CSV table of N, CA and C in Angstrom, one decimal:
chain,number,residue,atom,x,y,z
A,27,UNK,N,3.5,-27.8,-52.8
A,27,UNK,CA,4.1,-27.3,-51.5
A,27,UNK,C,3.6,-25.9,-51.2
A,28,UNK,N,3.6,-25.0,-52.1
A,28,UNK,CA,3.1,-23.7,-51.9
A,28,UNK,C,1.6,-23.7,-51.6
A,29,UNK,N,0.9,-24.6,-52.3
A,29,UNK,CA,-0.5,-24.7,-52.2
A,29,UNK,C,-0.9,-25.2,-50.8
A,30,UNK,N,-0.1,-26.1,-50.2
A,30,UNK,CA,-0.3,-26.6,-48.8
A,30,UNK,C,-0.1,-25.5,-47.8
A,31,UNK,N,0.9,-24.7,-48.0
A,31,UNK,CA,1.1,-23.5,-47.1
A,31,UNK,C,0.0,-22.5,-47.2
A,32,UNK,N,-0.5,-22.3,-48.3
A,32,UNK,CA,-1.6,-21.3,-48.5
A,32,UNK,C,-2.9,-21.9,-47.8
A,33,UNK,N,-3.1,-23.2,-48.0
A,33,UNK,CA,-4.3,-23.8,-47.3
A,33,UNK,C,-4.1,-23.7,-45.8
A,34,UNK,N,-2.9,-23.9,-45.3
A,34,UNK,CA,-2.7,-23.9,-43.9
A,34,UNK,C,-2.9,-22.5,-43.3
A,35,UNK,N,-2.5,-21.4,-44.0
A,35,UNK,CA,-2.7,-20.0,-43.6
A,35,UNK,C,-4.2,-19.7,-43.6
A,36,UNK,N,-4.9,-20.3,-44.5
A,36,UNK,CA,-6.4,-19.9,-44.5
A,36,UNK,C,-7.2,-20.6,-43.5
A,37,UNK,N,-6.6,-21.6,-42.8
A,37,UNK,CA,-7.4,-22.4,-41.8
A,37,UNK,C,-7.5,-21.4,-40.6
A,38,UNK,N,-8.7,-21.4,-39.9
A,38,UNK,CA,-8.9,-20.5,-38.8
A,38,UNK,C,-8.0,-20.8,-37.6
A,39,UNK,N,-7.6,-22.0,-37.3
A,39,UNK,CA,-6.8,-22.3,-36.1
A,39,UNK,C,-5.3,-22.3,-36.4
A,40,UNK,N,-4.9,-22.1,-37.7
A,40,UNK,CA,-3.5,-22.2,-38.0
A,40,UNK,C,-2.7,-21.0,-37.5
A,41,UNK,N,-1.5,-21.2,-37.0
A,41,UNK,CA,-0.6,-20.2,-36.6
A,41,UNK,C,-0.8,-19.6,-35.2
A,42,UNK,N,-1.6,-20.2,-34.4
A,42,UNK,CA,-1.8,-19.6,-33.1
A,42,UNK,C,-0.5,-19.7,-32.3
A,43,UNK,N,0.2,-20.7,-32.4
A,43,UNK,CA,1.5,-20.8,-31.7
A,43,UNK,C,2.5,-19.8,-32.2
A,44,UNK,N,2.4,-19.5,-33.5
A,44,UNK,CA,3.3,-18.6,-34.1
A,44,UNK,C,2.9,-17.1,-33.7
A,45,UNK,N,1.6,-16.9,-33.8
A,45,UNK,CA,1.1,-15.5,-33.6
A,45,UNK,C,0.9,-15.1,-32.2
A,46,UNK,N,1.1,-16.0,-31.2
A,46,UNK,CA,1.0,-15.6,-29.8
A,46,UNK,C,-0.3,-16.2,-29.2
A,47,UNK,N,-0.7,-15.7,-28.1
A,47,UNK,CA,-1.9,-16.2,-27.4
A,47,UNK,C,-3.2,-16.0,-28.2
A,48,UNK,N,-4.2,-16.7,-27.9
A,48,UNK,CA,-5.5,-16.6,-28.5
A,48,UNK,C,-6.1,-15.2,-28.3
A,49,UNK,N,-6.4,-14.5,-29.4
A,49,UNK,CA,-7.0,-13.2,-29.3
A,49,UNK,C,-8.3,-13.1,-28.5
A,50,UNK,N,-9.1,-14.1,-28.5
A,50,UNK,CA,-10.3,-14.1,-27.8
A,50,UNK,C,-10.0,-14.1,-26.3
A,51,UNK,N,-9.0,-14.7,-25.8
A,51,UNK,CA,-8.6,-14.7,-24.4
A,51,UNK,C,-8.1,-13.3,-24.0
A,52,UNK,N,-7.3,-12.7,-24.9
A,52,UNK,CA,-6.8,-11.4,-24.6
A,52,UNK,C,-7.9,-10.4,-24.5
A,53,UNK,N,-8.9,-10.5,-25.4
A,53,UNK,CA,-10.1,-9.6,-25.3
A,53,UNK,C,-10.9,-9.8,-24.1
A,54,UNK,N,-11.1,-11.1,-23.7
A,54,UNK,CA,-11.8,-11.4,-22.4
A,54,UNK,C,-11.1,-10.8,-21.2
A,55,UNK,N,-9.8,-10.9,-21.2
A,55,UNK,CA,-9.0,-10.3,-20.1
A,55,UNK,C,-9.2,-8.8,-20.0
A,56,UNK,N,-9.1,-8.2,-21.2
A,56,UNK,CA,-9.3,-6.7,-21.3
A,56,UNK,C,-10.7,-6.3,-20.9
A,57,UNK,N,-11.7,-7.0,-21.3
A,57,UNK,CA,-13.1,-6.7,-20.9
A,57,UNK,C,-13.2,-6.9,-19.3
A,58,UNK,N,-12.6,-7.9,-18.8
A,58,UNK,CA,-12.6,-8.1,-17.3
A,58,UNK,C,-11.9,-6.9,-16.6
A,59,UNK,N,-10.8,-6.5,-17.1
A,59,UNK,CA,-10.1,-5.3,-16.5
A,59,UNK,C,-10.9,-4.1,-16.7
A,60,UNK,N,-11.5,-3.9,-17.8
A,60,UNK,CA,-12.4,-2.7,-18.0
A,60,UNK,C,-13.5,-2.7,-17.0
A,61,UNK,N,-14.1,-3.8,-16.8
A,61,UNK,CA,-15.2,-3.9,-15.8
A,61,UNK,C,-14.7,-3.5,-14.4
A,62,UNK,N,-13.5,-4.0,-14.0
A,62,UNK,CA,-12.9,-3.7,-12.7
A,62,UNK,C,-12.7,-2.2,-12.6
A,63,UNK,N,-12.1,-1.6,-13.7
A,63,UNK,CA,-11.8,-0.2,-13.7
A,63,UNK,C,-13.1,0.6,-13.5
A,64,UNK,N,-14.2,0.3,-14.3
A,64,UNK,CA,-15.4,1.0,-14.2
A,64,UNK,C,-16.1,0.8,-12.8
A,65,UNK,N,-16.0,-0.4,-12.2
A,65,UNK,CA,-16.5,-0.6,-10.9
A,65,UNK,C,-15.8,0.2,-9.8
A,66,UNK,N,-14.4,0.3,-10.0
A,66,UNK,CA,-13.6,1.2,-9.1
A,66,UNK,C,-14.1,2.6,-9.2
A,67,UNK,N,-14.2,3.1,-10.4
A,67,UNK,CA,-14.7,4.5,-10.7
A,67,UNK,C,-16.0,4.8,-10.0
A,68,UNK,N,-16.9,3.9,-10.1
A,68,UNK,CA,-18.2,4.1,-9.5
A,68,UNK,C,-18.1,4.0,-8.0
A,69,UNK,N,-17.3,3.1,-7.5
A,69,UNK,CA,-17.2,2.9,-6.0
A,69,UNK,C,-16.5,4.2,-5.4
A,70,UNK,N,-15.5,4.7,-6.1
A,70,UNK,CA,-14.9,5.9,-5.6
A,70,UNK,C,-15.8,7.1,-5.5
A,71,UNK,N,-16.7,7.2,-6.6
A,71,UNK,CA,-17.7,8.3,-6.5
A,71,UNK,C,-18.7,8.1,-5.5
A,72,UNK,N,-19.2,6.9,-5.2
A,72,UNK,CA,-20.1,6.6,-4.1
A,72,UNK,C,-19.5,6.9,-2.8
A,73,UNK,N,-18.3,6.5,-2.6
A,73,UNK,CA,-17.6,6.8,-1.3
A,73,UNK,C,-17.4,8.3,-1.1
A,74,UNK,N,-17.1,9.0,-2.2
A,74,UNK,CA,-16.9,10.5,-2.2
A,74,UNK,C,-18.2,11.1,-1.7
A,75,UNK,N,-19.3,10.6,-2.2
A,75,UNK,CA,-20.6,11.2,-1.9
A,75,UNK,C,-21.0,10.9,-0.4
A,76,UNK,N,-20.6,9.8,0.1
A,76,UNK,CA,-20.8,9.5,1.5
A,76,UNK,C,-19.9,10.3,2.5
A,77,UNK,N,-18.6,10.3,2.1
A,77,UNK,CA,-17.6,10.9,3.0
A,77,UNK,C,-17.8,12.4,3.1
A,78,UNK,N,-18.1,13.1,2.0
A,78,UNK,CA,-18.1,14.5,1.9
A,78,UNK,C,-19.6,15.0,1.8
A,79,UNK,N,-20.5,14.3,2.4
A,79,UNK,CA,-21.9,14.6,2.3
A,79,UNK,C,-22.1,16.0,2.9
A,80,UNK,N,-22.9,16.9,2.3
A,80,UNK,CA,-23.2,18.2,2.8
A,80,UNK,C,-22.1,19.2,2.7
A,81,UNK,N,-21.0,18.9,1.9
A,81,UNK,CA,-19.9,19.7,1.8
A,81,UNK,C,-19.6,19.9,0.3
A,82,UNK,N,-20.3,20.9,-0.3
A,82,UNK,CA,-20.3,21.0,-1.8
A,82,UNK,C,-18.9,21.2,-2.3
A,83,UNK,N,-18.1,22.0,-1.6
A,83,UNK,CA,-16.7,22.3,-2.1
A,83,UNK,C,-15.8,21.0,-2.1
A,84,UNK,N,-15.9,20.2,-1.0
A,84,UNK,CA,-15.1,19.0,-1.0
A,84,UNK,C,-15.7,18.0,-2.0
A,85,UNK,N,-17.0,17.9,-2.2
A,85,UNK,CA,-17.6,17.0,-3.1
A,85,UNK,C,-17.1,17.3,-4.6
A,86,UNK,N,-17.1,18.6,-4.9
A,86,UNK,CA,-16.7,19.0,-6.2
A,86,UNK,C,-15.2,18.7,-6.4
A,87,UNK,N,-14.4,19.1,-5.4
A,87,UNK,CA,-12.9,18.9,-5.5
A,87,UNK,C,-12.6,17.4,-5.7
A,88,UNK,N,-13.2,16.5,-4.9
A,88,UNK,CA,-13.0,15.1,-5.0
A,88,UNK,C,-13.5,14.5,-6.4
A,89,UNK,N,-14.6,15.0,-6.9
A,89,UNK,CA,-15.1,14.6,-8.2
A,89,UNK,C,-14.1,15.0,-9.3
A,90,UNK,N,-13.6,16.2,-9.2
A,90,UNK,CA,-12.7,16.6,-10.2
A,90,UNK,C,-11.4,15.8,-10.2
A,91,UNK,N,-10.9,15.5,-9.0
A,91,UNK,CA,-9.6,14.7,-8.8
A,91,UNK,C,-9.8,13.3,-9.3
A,92,UNK,N,-10.9,12.6,-9.0
A,92,UNK,CA,-11.2,11.3,-9.4
A,92,UNK,C,-11.3,11.2,-11.0
A,93,UNK,N,-12.0,12.1,-11.5
A,93,UNK,CA,-12.2,12.2,-13.0
A,93,UNK,C,-10.9,12.5,-13.7
A,94,UNK,N,-10.1,13.4,-13.1
A,94,UNK,CA,-8.8,13.8,-13.7
A,94,UNK,C,-7.8,12.6,-13.7
A,95,UNK,N,-7.8,11.8,-12.6
A,95,UNK,CA,-6.9,10.7,-12.5
A,95,UNK,C,-7.3,9.6,-13.5
A,96,UNK,N,-8.5,9.3,-13.6
A,96,UNK,CA,-9.0,8.3,-14.6
A,96,UNK,C,-8.7,8.7,-16.0
A,97,UNK,N,-9.0,10.0,-16.3
A,97,UNK,CA,-8.7,10.5,-17.7
A,97,UNK,C,-7.2,10.5,-18.0
A,98,UNK,N,-6.4,10.8,-17.0
A,98,UNK,CA,-4.9,10.8,-17.2
A,98,UNK,C,-4.4,9.4,-17.6
A,99,UNK,N,-5.0,8.4,-17.0
A,99,UNK,CA,-4.6,7.0,-17.3
A,99,UNK,C,-5.5,6.2,-18.2
A,100,UNK,N,-6.3,6.9,-19.0
A,100,UNK,CA,-7.3,6.3,-19.9
A,100,UNK,C,-6.6,5.5,-21.0
A,101,UNK,N,-5.5,6.0,-21.4
A,101,UNK,CA,-4.8,5.3,-22.6
A,101,UNK,C,-3.9,4.2,-22.2
A,102,UNK,N,-3.8,3.9,-20.9
A,102,UNK,CA,-2.9,2.8,-20.4
A,102,UNK,C,-3.3,1.5,-21.0
A,103,UNK,N,-2.4,0.7,-21.5
A,103,UNK,CA,-2.7,-0.6,-22.1
A,103,UNK,C,-2.0,-1.7,-21.4
A,104,UNK,N,-1.0,-1.5,-20.6
A,104,UNK,CA,-0.3,-2.5,-19.9
A,104,UNK,C,-1.1,-3.1,-18.8
A,105,UNK,N,-1.4,-4.4,-18.9
A,105,UNK,CA,-2.2,-5.1,-17.9
A,105,UNK,C,-1.6,-5.0,-16.5
A,106,UNK,N,-0.3,-5.1,-16.4
A,106,UNK,CA,0.4,-5.0,-15.1
A,106,UNK,C,0.2,-3.6,-14.5
A,107,UNK,N,0.3,-2.6,-15.3
A,107,UNK,CA,0.2,-1.2,-14.9
A,107,UNK,C,-1.3,-0.9,-14.5
A,108,UNK,N,-2.2,-1.4,-15.2
A,108,UNK,CA,-3.6,-1.2,-14.9
A,108,UNK,C,-4.0,-1.9,-13.6
A,109,UNK,N,-3.5,-3.1,-13.4
A,109,UNK,CA,-3.7,-3.8,-12.1
A,109,UNK,C,-3.1,-2.9,-10.9
A,110,UNK,N,-1.9,-2.4,-11.1
A,110,UNK,CA,-1.3,-1.5,-10.1
A,110,UNK,C,-2.1,-0.3,-9.8
A,111,UNK,N,-2.6,0.3,-10.9
A,111,UNK,CA,-3.5,1.5,-10.7
A,111,UNK,C,-4.8,1.2,-10.0
A,112,UNK,N,-5.4,0.0,-10.3
A,112,UNK,CA,-6.6,-0.4,-9.7
A,112,UNK,C,-6.4,-0.6,-8.2
A,113,UNK,N,-5.2,-1.2,-7.9
A,113,UNK,CA,-4.9,-1.4,-6.4
A,113,UNK,C,-4.7,-0.1,-5.7
A,114,UNK,N,-4.1,0.8,-6.3
A,114,UNK,CA,-3.9,2.2,-5.7
A,114,UNK,C,-5.3,2.8,-5.5
A,115,UNK,N,-6.2,2.7,-6.5
A,115,UNK,CA,-7.5,3.3,-6.4
A,115,UNK,C,-8.3,2.6,-5.3
A,116,UNK,N,-8.2,1.3,-5.2
A,116,UNK,CA,-8.9,0.6,-4.1
A,116,UNK,C,-8.4,1.0,-2.7
A,117,UNK,N,-7.1,1.2,-2.6
A,117,UNK,CA,-6.5,1.6,-1.3
A,117,UNK,C,-7.0,3.0,-1.0
A,118,UNK,N,-7.1,3.9,-2.0
A,118,UNK,CA,-7.6,5.3,-1.7
A,118,UNK,C,-9.0,5.2,-1.3
A,119,UNK,N,-9.8,4.4,-1.9
A,119,UNK,CA,-11.2,4.2,-1.5
A,119,UNK,C,-11.3,3.8,-0.1
A,120,UNK,N,-10.5,2.8,0.3
A,120,UNK,CA,-10.5,2.3,1.7
A,120,UNK,C,-10.1,3.3,2.7
A,121,UNK,N,-9.1,4.1,2.4
A,121,UNK,CA,-8.7,5.2,3.3
A,121,UNK,C,-9.7,6.2,3.4
A,122,UNK,N,-10.4,6.6,2.3
A,122,UNK,CA,-11.5,7.6,2.4
A,122,UNK,C,-12.6,7.1,3.3
A,123,UNK,N,-13.0,5.8,3.1
A,123,UNK,CA,-14.1,5.3,3.8
A,123,UNK,C,-13.8,5.1,5.3
A,124,UNK,N,-12.6,4.7,5.6
A,124,UNK,CA,-12.3,4.4,7.0
A,124,UNK,C,-11.6,5.4,7.8
A,125,UNK,N,-11.0,6.4,7.2
A,125,UNK,CA,-10.1,7.3,7.9
A,125,UNK,C,-10.5,8.8,7.9
A,126,UNK,N,-11.4,9.2,6.9
A,126,UNK,CA,-11.7,10.6,6.8
A,126,UNK,C,-13.0,10.9,7.6
A,127,UNK,N,-12.9,12.0,8.3
A,127,UNK,CA,-14.0,12.5,9.1
A,127,UNK,C,-14.2,14.0,8.8
A,128,UNK,N,-15.5,14.4,8.8
A,128,UNK,CA,-15.8,15.8,8.5
A,128,UNK,C,-15.7,16.7,9.7
A,129,UNK,N,-15.2,17.9,9.6
A,129,UNK,CA,-15.2,18.9,10.6
A,129,UNK,C,-15.8,20.1,10.2
A,130,UNK,N,-16.6,20.8,11.0
A,130,UNK,CA,-17.3,22.0,10.7
A,130,UNK,C,-16.8,23.1,11.6
A,131,UNK,N,-16.4,24.2,11.0
A,131,UNK,CA,-16.0,25.4,11.9
A,131,UNK,C,-17.2,25.9,12.6
A,132,UNK,N,-17.2,26.0,13.9
A,132,UNK,CA,-18.3,26.5,14.7
A,132,UNK,C,-17.9,27.9,15.2
A,133,UNK,N,-16.7,28.1,15.7
A,133,UNK,CA,-16.2,29.3,16.2
A,133,UNK,C,-14.9,29.6,15.5
A,134,UNK,N,-14.2,30.7,16.0
A,134,UNK,CA,-12.9,31.0,15.5
A,134,UNK,C,-11.9,29.9,15.6
A,135,UNK,N,-11.8,29.3,16.8
A,135,UNK,CA,-10.8,28.2,17.0
A,135,UNK,C,-11.5,26.8,17.3
A,136,UNK,N,-12.7,26.6,16.9
A,136,UNK,CA,-13.4,25.4,17.2
A,136,UNK,C,-13.9,24.7,16.0
A,137,UNK,N,-13.7,23.4,16.0
A,137,UNK,CA,-14.2,22.5,15.0
A,137,UNK,C,-15.2,21.5,15.6
A,138,UNK,N,-16.3,21.2,15.0
A,138,UNK,CA,-17.2,20.2,15.4
A,138,UNK,C,-17.1,19.0,14.5
A,139,UNK,N,-16.7,17.9,15.0
A,139,UNK,CA,-16.5,16.7,14.2
A,139,UNK,C,-17.8,16.0,14.0
A,140,UNK,N,-18.0,15.5,12.7
A,140,UNK,CA,-19.2,14.9,12.3
A,140,UNK,C,-18.9,13.5,11.8
A,141,UNK,N,-18.8,12.5,12.7
A,141,UNK,CA,-18.4,11.1,12.3
A,141,UNK,C,-19.6,10.4,11.6
A,142,UNK,N,-19.3,9.6,10.6
A,142,UNK,CA,-20.3,8.8,10.0
A,142,UNK,C,-20.6,7.6,10.9
A,143,UNK,N,-21.8,7.0,10.8
A,143,UNK,CA,-22.2,5.9,11.6
A,143,UNK,C,-21.2,4.7,11.4
A,144,UNK,N,-20.7,4.5,10.2
A,144,UNK,CA,-19.8,3.3,9.9
A,144,UNK,C,-18.4,3.5,10.5
A,145,UNK,N,-18.1,4.8,10.9
A,145,UNK,CA,-16.8,5.0,11.6
A,145,UNK,C,-16.9,4.8,13.1
A,146,UNK,N,-18.1,4.9,13.7
A,146,UNK,CA,-18.2,4.7,15.1
A,146,UNK,C,-18.2,3.2,15.4
A,147,UNK,N,-17.3,2.9,16.3
A,147,UNK,CA,-17.1,1.5,16.7
A,147,UNK,C,-17.2,1.4,18.2
A,148,UNK,N,-17.5,0.2,18.7
A,148,UNK,CA,-17.6,0.0,20.2
A,148,UNK,C,-16.2,0.1,20.7
A,149,UNK,N,-16.0,1.0,21.7
A,149,UNK,CA,-14.7,1.2,22.3
A,149,UNK,C,-14.6,0.5,23.6
A,150,UNK,N,-13.6,-0.3,23.8
A,150,UNK,CA,-13.4,-1.0,25.1
A,150,UNK,C,-12.6,-0.1,26.0
A,151,UNK,N,-13.1,0.3,27.2
A,151,UNK,CA,-12.3,1.2,28.0
A,151,UNK,C,-11.0,0.5,28.5
A,152,UNK,N,-10.0,1.3,28.8
A,152,UNK,CA,-8.7,0.8,29.3
A,152,UNK,C,-8.9,0.6,30.8
A,153,UNK,N,-8.3,-0.6,31.2
A,153,UNK,CA,-8.3,-0.9,32.6
A,153,UNK,C,-6.9,-0.8,33.2
A,154,UNK,N,-6.8,0.1,34.2
A,154,UNK,CA,-5.5,0.3,34.8
A,154,UNK,C,-5.0,-0.8,35.6
A,155,UNK,N,-5.9,-1.5,36.3
A,155,UNK,CA,-5.5,-2.7,37.1
A,155,UNK,C,-5.8,-4.0,36.4
A,156,UNK,N,-4.8,-4.7,35.9
A,156,UNK,CA,-5.1,-5.9,35.2
A,156,UNK,C,-5.7,-7.0,36.1
A,157,UNK,N,-6.6,-7.8,35.6
A,157,UNK,CA,-7.3,-8.8,36.4
A,157,UNK,C,-6.4,-10.1,36.3
A,158,UNK,N,-6.5,-10.9,37.3
A,158,UNK,CA,-5.8,-12.1,37.4
A,158,UNK,C,-6.6,-13.2,36.7
A,159,UNK,N,-6.0,-14.1,35.9
A,159,UNK,CA,-6.7,-15.2,35.3
A,159,UNK,C,-6.9,-16.3,36.4
A,160,UNK,N,-8.0,-16.9,36.4
A,160,UNK,CA,-8.3,-17.9,37.4
A,160,UNK,C,-8.2,-19.3,36.8
């Protein structure tokens, strides 16, 4: 009887139900999450370079903040928390890309706005008198 139990423990597939999920699946999920995190990191830095082009001070501040946030959460192991952080990072990247515009001080009380080409969209003028449908 003891010999049977020992043989069962030495078998490679024994005990999966007892020990939890398959370790290879957990590792694959972790590798997938690591790839998502790395992709987000790279995307945030690319967006930073586009949004703050020609502004060394803003480029450096954004670089430091991105690196600081990723370092702060480097030891996070909870898959749920990592997904939440990736979602927050993706939202930040979207806001940077679609909502931030550069302004340059030209005079004491004057700013010159420098919109990026991807921010400029076709604007439909407002019509005061609505037209009748025929």
